[in-house]
Amino acid sequence: MTDSWWLKVKRAQKHMVDINREARNYAGRHPYELIRIRLPKSKREVWHRVHITEQPHPMMAVMVGDFVYNLRSALDHIIVASVPRANRKNASFPIVFKDLWETDADGNYVVDDADVRDNFDRAIRGLPSEARAIVEGEQPYHGEGRAYLNTLGVISRLENADKHRRLTVIGGGLQNLVISLTLRGMAVPERFPQHRGNKFAADDTKIGVPLPARWPDGSVPKQSEVEMQTSATTKVFIKVTGVRGNEPLINI
């Protein structure tokens, strides 16, 4: 018989295939436009506002919730399958964002919550020492200030939000945004990359570039003579509740 945790993983993979298909279909419709922001003539800048004309279908949030549930459940099934039968009732894969065993200069626990430590120990009681070391080593708190990016931490927070009857927040945005300008219909040689890396432009983001002091022909640029063109990749993002408040959106 196939292990239950593996069946959960395979089901999560199926959900991800469906999510990726929906995301590609959404991105393929190029659901955005840039709207010119009118500025005083004295301003030596050109600004536009990103307008996402169509948000991803709400059903994608349900699909993400199902995907995350199966992954989180698979972790628990692994622990249950790895401990003696007598320990399975309370067995699970614990995920914590603070080092529960860190002590101060006086030898006192920094996290003053014995119940949380007891729950962690109870969840993996009976687990072989090698497996326990893996569970402890993968905890988000090892991230040194970037615990919110830890994969297990993301899974845990998304699953907690979904099971508390709140759909995962899904939104559309732009990434790899590059701006170019035209003067009187002719392209300006310089290009202006914006929002590189993991940064993105969500709905209502304002995008601007300064005007050159002079155009190639020596004339002083006027806002009315300038048009902005953009190239960008449409992305679907999910909002993950942060360890402390809300952390940046995470691209799926």
CSV table of C-alpha atoms in Angstrom, one decimal, residues 34-37 39 45-50 177-183 192 194 206-211 223 225-231:
chain,number,residue,atom,x,y,z
A,34,LEU,CA,-0.7,52.2,-17.3
A,35,ILE,CA,-2.6,55.5,-16.8
A,36,ARG,CA,-0.8,58.8,-17.2
A,37,ILE,CA,-0.6,61.0,-14.1
A,39,LEU,CA,1.8,66.7,-13.3
A,45,GLU,CA,9.3,63.7,-14.6
A,46,VAL,CA,6.8,61.4,-16.3
A,47,TRP,CA,4.5,59.3,-14.0
A,48,HIS,CA,2.0,56.5,-14.7
A,49,ARG,CA,-0.3,54.5,-12.4
A,50,VAL,CA,-0.6,50.7,-12.8
A,177,LEU,CA,8.9,46.0,-15.5
A,178,VAL,CA,11.0,47.9,-18.1
A,179,ILE,CA,10.1,51.5,-19.2
A,180,SER,CA,11.1,53.2,-22.4
A,181,LEU,CA,10.3,56.7,-23.6
A,182,THR,CA,9.5,58.2,-26.9
A,183,LEU,CA,9.9,61.8,-27.9
A,192,PHE,CA,14.6,52.4,-17.3
A,194,GLN,CA,11.9,49.1,-12.6
A,206,LYS,CA,2.9,54.6,-9.3
A,207,ILE,CA,5.7,54.4,-11.7
A,208,GLY,CA,7.8,57.3,-12.7
A,209,VAL,CA,11.1,58.3,-14.4
A,210,PRO,CA,13.0,61.6,-14.6
A,211,LEU,CA,13.2,63.4,-17.9
A,223,GLN,CA,6.1,66.4,-20.7
A,225,GLU,CA,6.1,65.5,-26.0
A,226,VAL,CA,6.9,62.4,-24.0
A,227,GLU,CA,5.2,59.0,-24.0
A,228,MET,CA,6.0,56.1,-21.8
A,229,GLN,CA,6.0,52.5,-23.0
A,230,THR,CA,6.4,49.4,-20.8
A,231,SER,CA,7.1,45.8,-21.0
